[in-house]
Coordinates of C-alpha atoms and ligand atoms in Angstrom, one line a residue:
X1 CA 116.6 143.1 136.0
X2 CA 116.7 139.6 137.5
X3 CA 112.9 138.9 137.9
X4 CA 111.4 137.1 140.9
X5 CA 110.1 134.3 138.6
X6 CA 110.4 133.4 135.0
X7 CA 109.2 130.7 132.6
X8 CA 111.7 128.5 130.8
X9 CA 110.8 127.8 127.2
X10 CA 113.1 125.5 125.2
X11 CA 113.2 124.5 121.5
X12 CA 111.2 121.3 122.2
X13 CA 108.4 123.3 123.9
X14 CA 108.2 125.5 120.7
X15 CA 108.2 122.4 118.5
X16 CA 105.4 120.9 120.5
X17 CA 103.2 123.9 120.0
X18 CA 104.1 124.2 116.3
X19 CA 103.0 120.5 115.7
X20 CA 99.6 121.4 117.1
X21 CA 99.4 124.5 114.8
X22 CA 99.9 122.2 111.8
X23 CA 97.3 119.6 113.1
X24 CA 93.5 119.4 112.7
X25 CA 92.7 120.7 116.2
X26 CA 93.6 124.0 117.8
X27 CA 91.3 123.3 120.7
X28 CA 89.6 120.3 122.4
X29 CA 91.4 117.7 120.3
X30 CA 93.6 114.7 121.4
X31 CA 96.2 116.8 123.2
X32 CA 93.8 117.8 126.0
X33 CA 93.4 114.2 127.2
X34 CA 97.1 113.6 126.8
X35 CA 97.9 116.5 129.1
X36 CA 95.4 115.4 131.6
X37 CA 96.8 111.8 131.6
X38 CA 100.4 113.2 132.0
X39 CA 99.3 115.4 134.9
X40 CA 97.5 112.4 136.6
X41 CA 100.7 110.3 136.3
X42 CA 102.8 113.2 137.7
X43 CA 100.5 113.8 140.7
X44 CA 99.2 110.4 141.5
X45 CA 95.6 111.5 141.0
X46 CA 93.0 109.3 139.3
X47 CA 91.4 112.1 137.4
X48 CA 92.6 115.5 136.1
X49 CA 90.5 118.1 134.4
X50 CA 92.4 121.0 132.8
X51 CA 90.9 124.5 132.8
X52 CA 91.5 127.9 131.2
X53 CA 93.3 129.2 134.3
X54 CA 94.0 128.3 137.9
X55 CA 91.2 130.7 138.8
X56 CA 88.8 128.8 136.6
X57 CA 90.0 125.6 138.2
X58 CA 89.3 126.9 141.7
X59 CA 85.8 128.0 140.5
X60 CA 85.2 124.5 139.1
X61 CA 86.3 123.0 142.4
X62 CA 83.9 125.2 144.4
X63 CA 81.1 124.3 141.9
X64 CA 81.9 120.6 142.2
X65 CA 81.5 120.9 146.0
X66 CA 78.1 122.6 145.4
X67 CA 79.1 125.8 147.3
X68 CA 76.0 128.0 147.5
X69 CA 74.8 131.1 149.2
X70 CA 74.9 130.5 152.9
X71 CA 77.8 128.1 152.7
X72 CA 81.2 128.9 154.3
X73 CA 84.6 127.9 153.0
X74 CA 87.7 128.3 155.2
X75 CA 90.5 130.2 153.4
X76 CA 93.8 131.3 154.9
X77 CA 94.4 135.1 154.4
X78 CA 98.0 134.6 153.2
X79 CA 97.2 133.8 149.6
X80 CA 96.4 135.2 146.2
X81 CA 93.0 136.8 146.0
X82 CA 91.7 134.1 143.5
X83 CA 91.5 131.5 146.3
X84 CA 88.8 133.5 148.1
X85 CA 87.2 134.9 145.0
X86 CA 86.3 131.4 143.8
X87 CA 84.2 130.9 146.9
X88 CA 82.4 134.2 146.2
X89 CA 81.8 133.3 142.5
X90 CA 79.5 130.5 143.8
X91 CA 77.8 132.8 146.3
X92 CA 79.6 131.4 149.3
X93 CA 81.3 133.2 152.1
X94 CA 85.1 132.8 152.7
X95 CA 85.8 132.2 156.4
X96 CA 89.2 133.7 156.8
X97 CA 91.9 132.2 159.1
X98 CA 95.4 133.1 160.1
X99 CA 98.6 131.3 159.3
X100 CA 101.5 129.7 161.3
X101 CA 104.2 132.3 162.0
X102 CA 107.1 130.0 160.9
X103 CA 105.8 128.7 157.6
X104 CA 102.9 131.1 156.8
X105 CA 100.7 128.0 156.1
X106 CA 97.2 127.6 157.4
X107 CA 97.1 127.5 161.2
X108 CA 95.3 124.3 162.3
X109 CA 94.3 125.7 165.7
X110 CA 92.6 128.7 164.2
X111 CA 91.1 126.5 161.6
X112 CA 89.3 124.3 164.2
X113 CA 87.8 127.4 165.9
X114 CA 86.0 128.6 162.7
X115 CA 84.5 125.4 161.5
X116 CA 80.7 125.5 162.1
X117 CA 77.5 124.1 160.8
X118 CA 77.6 126.1 157.6
X119 CA 81.2 125.1 156.8
X120 CA 81.4 123.0 153.6
X121 CA 85.0 123.0 152.8
X122 CA 88.6 124.0 153.8
X123 CA 91.0 125.3 151.3
X124 CA 94.6 124.7 152.2
X125 CA 97.1 126.9 150.3
X126 CA 100.6 125.4 149.8
X127 CA 102.1 128.8 150.2
X128 CA 105.4 129.3 148.4
X129 CA 105.4 125.7 147.4
X130 CA 105.5 124.1 150.9
X131 CA 102.9 121.4 151.1
X132 CA 100.6 121.9 154.1
X133 CA 100.3 119.4 156.9
X134 CA 97.8 117.2 155.0
X135 CA 97.8 114.5 157.7
X136 CA 96.3 116.8 160.3
X137 CA 94.1 118.6 157.7
X138 CA 92.5 115.4 156.5
X139 CA 91.8 114.3 160.1
X140 CA 90.1 117.7 160.8
X141 CA 88.2 117.7 157.5
X142 CA 86.9 114.1 158.0
X143 CA 86.0 114.7 161.7
X144 CA 83.9 117.7 160.7
X145 CA 82.5 116.1 157.5
X146 CA 83.8 118.9 155.3
X147 CA 85.7 118.7 152.0
X148 CA 89.4 119.4 151.8
X149 CA 90.7 121.4 148.8
X150 CA 94.4 122.1 148.1
X151 CA 95.2 125.3 146.4
X152 CA 98.4 123.8 145.0
X153 CA 99.1 126.6 142.5
X154 CA 102.5 126.9 144.2
X155 CA 103.4 123.3 144.9
X156 CA 103.2 121.1 141.7
X157 CA 106.1 118.7 142.0
X158 CA 106.1 118.9 145.9
X159 CA 105.7 115.9 148.2
X160 CA 104.2 115.4 151.7
X161 CA 105.6 112.4 153.5
X162 CA 106.6 111.0 150.1
X163 CA 103.1 111.5 148.5
X164 CA 102.8 113.8 145.6
X165 CA 100.8 117.0 145.8
X166 CA 97.6 116.3 143.8
X167 CA 96.8 113.1 145.7
X168 CA 96.6 114.6 149.2
X169 CA 93.2 116.4 149.2
X170 CA 89.7 115.7 147.8
X171 CA 90.4 118.3 145.1
X172 CA 93.8 119.8 144.2
X173 CA 94.1 122.9 142.1
X174 CA 97.0 123.9 139.8
X175 CA 97.9 126.9 137.8
X176 CA 100.0 127.0 134.6
X177 CA 100.6 130.8 134.7
X178 CA 104.2 131.5 133.4
X179 CA 105.5 132.3 136.9
X180 CA 104.4 128.8 138.1
X181 CA 106.2 125.5 137.6
X182 CA 104.6 124.4 134.4
X183 CA 103.8 127.3 132.0
X184 CA 101.1 127.2 129.3
X185 CA 100.5 131.0 129.2
X186 CA 97.2 130.8 131.0
X187 CA 95.9 127.4 132.2
X188 CA 95.0 125.4 135.3
X189 CA 93.7 122.0 136.4
X190 CA 91.9 120.2 139.2
X191 CA 93.1 116.7 140.3
X192 CA 90.8 114.3 142.2
X193 CA 90.3 110.7 143.0
X194 CA 86.5 111.2 142.5
X195 CA 85.2 110.2 139.1
X196 CA 81.8 111.9 139.8
X197 CA 83.4 115.2 140.8
X198 CA 85.6 115.1 137.7
X199 CA 82.5 114.5 135.5
X200 CA 80.8 117.5 137.1
X201 CA 83.9 119.7 136.4
X202 CA 84.2 118.5 132.8
X203 CA 80.6 119.7 132.1
X204 CA 81.2 122.9 134.1
X205 CA 84.1 123.8 131.8
X206 CA 82.0 123.3 128.7
X207 CA 78.8 125.4 129.2
X208 CA 77.3 122.7 131.5
X209 CA 76.6 120.5 128.4
X210 CA 76.3 116.7 129.0
X211 CA 78.1 115.8 125.8
X212 CA 81.2 117.4 124.2
X213 CA 81.8 117.5 120.5
X214 CA 83.8 114.2 120.5
X215 CA 81.0 112.3 122.4
X216 CA 78.4 113.7 120.0
X217 CA 80.5 112.5 117.0
X218 CA 81.0 109.1 118.5
X219 CA 77.3 108.5 119.0
X220 CA 76.3 110.2 115.8
X221 CA 74.1 112.8 117.3
X222 CA 73.7 116.6 117.2
X223 CA 71.8 116.7 120.4
X224 CA 73.1 117.8 123.8
X225 CA 71.5 118.7 127.1
X226 CA 72.4 121.6 129.4
X227 CA 71.5 120.6 132.9
X228 CA 73.5 123.2 134.8
X229 CA 75.0 126.6 134.1
X230 CA 78.5 126.2 132.9
X231 CA 81.2 128.4 131.4
X232 CA 83.7 128.2 128.5
X233 CA 86.7 127.3 130.7
X234 CA 88.3 124.9 128.2
X235 CA 92.0 124.8 127.8
X236 CA 93.1 124.6 124.1
X237 CA 95.2 121.9 122.4
X238 CA 97.9 124.6 121.9
X239 CA 98.2 125.2 125.6
X240 CA 98.1 121.5 126.4
X241 CA 100.9 120.7 124.0
X242 CA 103.1 123.3 125.8
X243 CA 102.0 121.8 129.1
X244 CA 102.9 118.2 128.2
X245 CA 106.4 119.4 127.0
X246 CA 106.9 121.6 130.2
X247 CA 105.7 118.8 132.5
X248 CA 108.6 116.6 131.4
X249 CA 111.0 119.1 133.0
X250 CA 109.1 119.4 136.3
X251 CA 111.3 117.1 138.3
X252 CA 114.5 118.8 137.2
X253 CA 112.9 122.2 137.8
X254 CA 112.0 121.4 141.4
X255 CA 115.5 120.0 142.0
X256 CA 117.1 123.2 140.7
X257 CA 114.7 125.3 142.8
X258 CA 115.7 123.3 145.9
X259 CA 119.4 123.8 145.1
X260 CA 118.9 127.6 144.8
X261 CA 116.9 127.6 148.1
X262 CA 119.8 125.7 149.8
X263 CA 122.2 128.3 148.5
X264 CA 120.1 131.2 149.8
X265 CA 119.5 129.4 153.2
X266 CA 123.3 128.9 153.7
X267 CA 124.1 132.5 153.0
X268 CA 121.3 133.8 155.2
X269 CA 122.5 131.7 158.1
X270 CA 125.3 134.3 158.5
X271 CA 123.0 137.4 158.0
X272 CA 120.9 137.9 161.1
X273 CA 118.6 140.5 159.5
X274 CA 117.5 137.9 156.8
X275 CA 115.4 135.0 158.1
X276 CA 114.1 132.4 155.6
X277 CA 110.7 130.8 156.2
X278 CA 110.8 127.5 158.0
X279 CA 110.4 124.2 156.0
X280 CA 109.3 120.9 157.6
X281 CA 111.6 118.0 157.1
X282 CA 108.7 115.7 156.0
X283 CA 108.0 117.6 152.8
X284 CA 109.7 118.2 149.5
X285 CA 109.2 121.9 149.0
X286 CA 108.4 122.9 145.4
X287 CA 109.8 126.4 145.9
X288 CA 107.5 128.4 143.6
X289 CA 108.6 131.4 145.8
X290 CA 111.6 132.0 148.0
X291 CA 110.3 134.1 150.8
X292 CA 112.5 135.7 153.4
X293 CA 111.6 137.8 156.5
X294 CA 113.5 140.9 157.3
X295 CA 114.3 141.5 160.9
X296 CA 115.2 144.5 163.1
X297 CA 118.2 145.9 161.2
X298 CA 116.7 145.6 157.7
X299 CA 113.7 147.7 156.8
X300 CA 111.5 146.0 154.2
X301 CA 110.5 149.1 152.2
X302 CA 114.1 150.2 152.0
X303 CA 115.3 146.7 151.0
X304 CA 112.6 146.5 148.4
X305 CA 113.5 149.8 146.8
X306 CA 117.3 149.4 146.9
X307 CA 117.2 145.9 145.5
X308 CA 114.9 146.9 142.7
X309 CA 117.2 149.8 141.9
X310 CA 120.2 147.4 141.9
X311 CA 118.4 145.2 139.3
X312 CA 116.9 142.5 141.6
X313 CA 113.2 142.1 140.9
X314 CA 112.1 141.4 144.5
X315 CA 108.4 141.2 145.2
X316 CA 105.9 140.8 148.1
X317 CA 103.5 137.8 148.4
X318 CA 100.9 138.6 149.6
X319 CA 98.9 141.4 151.0
X320 CA 96.5 139.4 153.3
X321 CA 93.2 138.9 151.4
X322 CA 91.0 140.2 154.3
X323 CA 92.7 143.6 153.9
X324 CA 91.6 144.0 150.2
X325 CA 88.9 146.7 149.9
X326 CA 86.4 144.3 148.2
X327 CA 86.5 142.0 151.2
X328 CA 86.5 144.8 153.8
X329 CA 83.4 146.3 152.2
X330 CA 81.5 143.2 151.2
X331 CA 82.3 140.9 154.1
X332 CA 83.2 143.5 156.8
X333 CA 86.7 142.1 157.3
X334 CA 89.0 144.3 159.4
X335 CA 92.6 145.0 160.1
X336 CA 93.6 143.3 163.3
X337 CA 91.6 140.1 162.7
X338 CA 94.6 138.0 161.5
X339 CA 97.6 139.4 163.3
X340 CA 100.2 136.8 162.2
X341 CA 99.6 137.4 158.5
X342 CA 99.3 141.2 159.0
X343 CA 102.7 141.3 160.8
X344 CA 104.3 139.0 158.2
X345 CA 103.0 141.2 155.4
X346 CA 105.1 144.1 156.8
X347 CA 108.4 142.2 156.7
X348 CA 108.3 139.6 153.9
X349 CA 110.3 139.8 150.7
X350 CA 110.2 137.4 147.7
X351 CA 113.6 136.8 146.1
X352 CA 114.3 135.6 142.6
X353 CA 113.5 131.8 142.2
X354 CA 113.2 129.9 139.0
X355 CA 115.1 127.1 137.3
X356 CA 116.9 129.3 134.8
X357 CA 118.5 131.4 137.6
X358 CA 122.3 130.8 137.4
X359 CA 124.6 130.4 140.4
X360 CA 126.2 133.7 139.4
X361 CA 122.8 135.4 139.5
X362 CA 122.1 133.9 142.9
X363 CA 125.4 135.3 144.1
X364 CA 124.5 138.7 142.6
X365 CA 121.1 138.6 144.5
X366 CA 123.1 137.8 147.7
X367 CA 125.7 140.5 147.1
X368 CA 122.9 143.1 146.7
X369 CA 121.1 141.7 149.9
X370 CA 124.3 142.0 151.9
X371 CA 124.7 145.6 150.7
X372 CA 121.2 146.4 152.1
X373 CA 121.8 144.9 155.5
Ligands
PLP401 C1 98.5 131.8 140.6 C2 97.6 131.4 141.7 C3 96.2 131.2 141.5 C4 95.5 131.5 140.2 O1 96.0 131.0 139.1 P1 95.8 131.7 137.6 O2 96.2 130.6 136.7 O3 96.7 132.9 137.6 O4 94.3 132.0 137.5 C5 95.4 130.8 142.5 N1 95.9 130.6 143.8 C6 97.2 130.9 144.0 C7 97.8 130.7 145.4 C8 98.1 131.3 143.0 O5 99.4 131.6 143.3

C-alpha cells in the first residue's frame, strides 16, 4: 500500500537519537533549547516553546491568550478536531465558520460576521499546507482587537508573500506527528514574537512552576512556586534530537512536495473529474496534504474503495468539526450550518504526498486514478 503520508527517517536521524540515549539527559536537557532555537531560525519567530504534541501546543496557546468560560474563539470547521478541542479545554466556546470553496481555507467574510464582544481570538488553519491570507486576517484581528492564532500543523516550511509560516500570527502552532513535515513521534511547538506569552507557555508545560530544574540548579535552590495550574506537556531530549535532525531536511522536503503536486496538477488538467484545490500565487504551499475534489463522473466513495483496493492509501481530510457528535451535543451545532465545508466533505479525496514518494509511485497513483474515472 502506498500510504497518504509517511515519515522519512535516515541514518543521521537515528544517530542523533542514539547520541542522546548515551548522554546524561533523556528529557529536559540541552537538546530542548537547541531544537527551539533551530525552529525559531526556520520560522523567523523570536520565541519557540516545544510541547508534547501539537494538541498540547494548541492548549498552551489558548491558555496563553487566557481563554476562559464565556470567551469565544473563531475556528473554521474544515480542520482536525484538536483545533476546536483546545478552545474547549480552557472552557471557551468555538465559534465555527465556513471556508472558501476554492481553497477550503477560512472564509474572511463569514469570519467578520461572527466576531462579537465575546470573541477573544481567531484560529486560522493552513489547511493542507496552504498558508491563509494573513494580510487580511491580521487586518481583521487588529481592527476587532482579537488575537490571531495560526494552526500551522500543516504548513511548516510554507511562506506567505515571502514570509515564513511561524512569523505571521500572534501565536503559530506546529505538530511533529509522523505524517507532518518534521517527525518526532509525538511533539509540537508554539512560535511567537511575544516574550511574555512564551514565558507563560513554558510554565504551562511544566506544571505551572515558576522555575524549572535548570533554573533551580543555577540559583542553588530547591524552592519553586506554582502560580497557575499547568500540565506535564514537556517534549523530551530524545524527541528534540530527532526534531533537530529532521528540521535540516525541511526545505528539501517542501521542494519535493511541490514537485509532486506539480506532477499531480499537470495530470489532472486532462482529467475533468479530478479537480485539485486552488493555490494562491502569493504563497509557497507546504503540501502536507494533496487534496483533490471529485466531480460529476467520479463518485468519491467508489474512488476511495477502488483506490484502496488497488493499493493506494487515499484518505479524507476532514469531516467538518461541527458534525462531530460531541459538538452537536455540547454546542448544539447542526448539519446545514456550514454548507461549503459540508459539500466539500462529500467530494474530497487526499492522495499520497510525502517526500519519499517516488516518481514511479506518483505515476502509479495516477494510473489508478485514471482507471477510476
Ligand atoms: C495534526 C494536527 C493537530 C494536532 O497535532 P498532534 O501533534 O497530532 O497533537 C492539530 N491541528 C491540525 C490541523 C493537525 O493536522
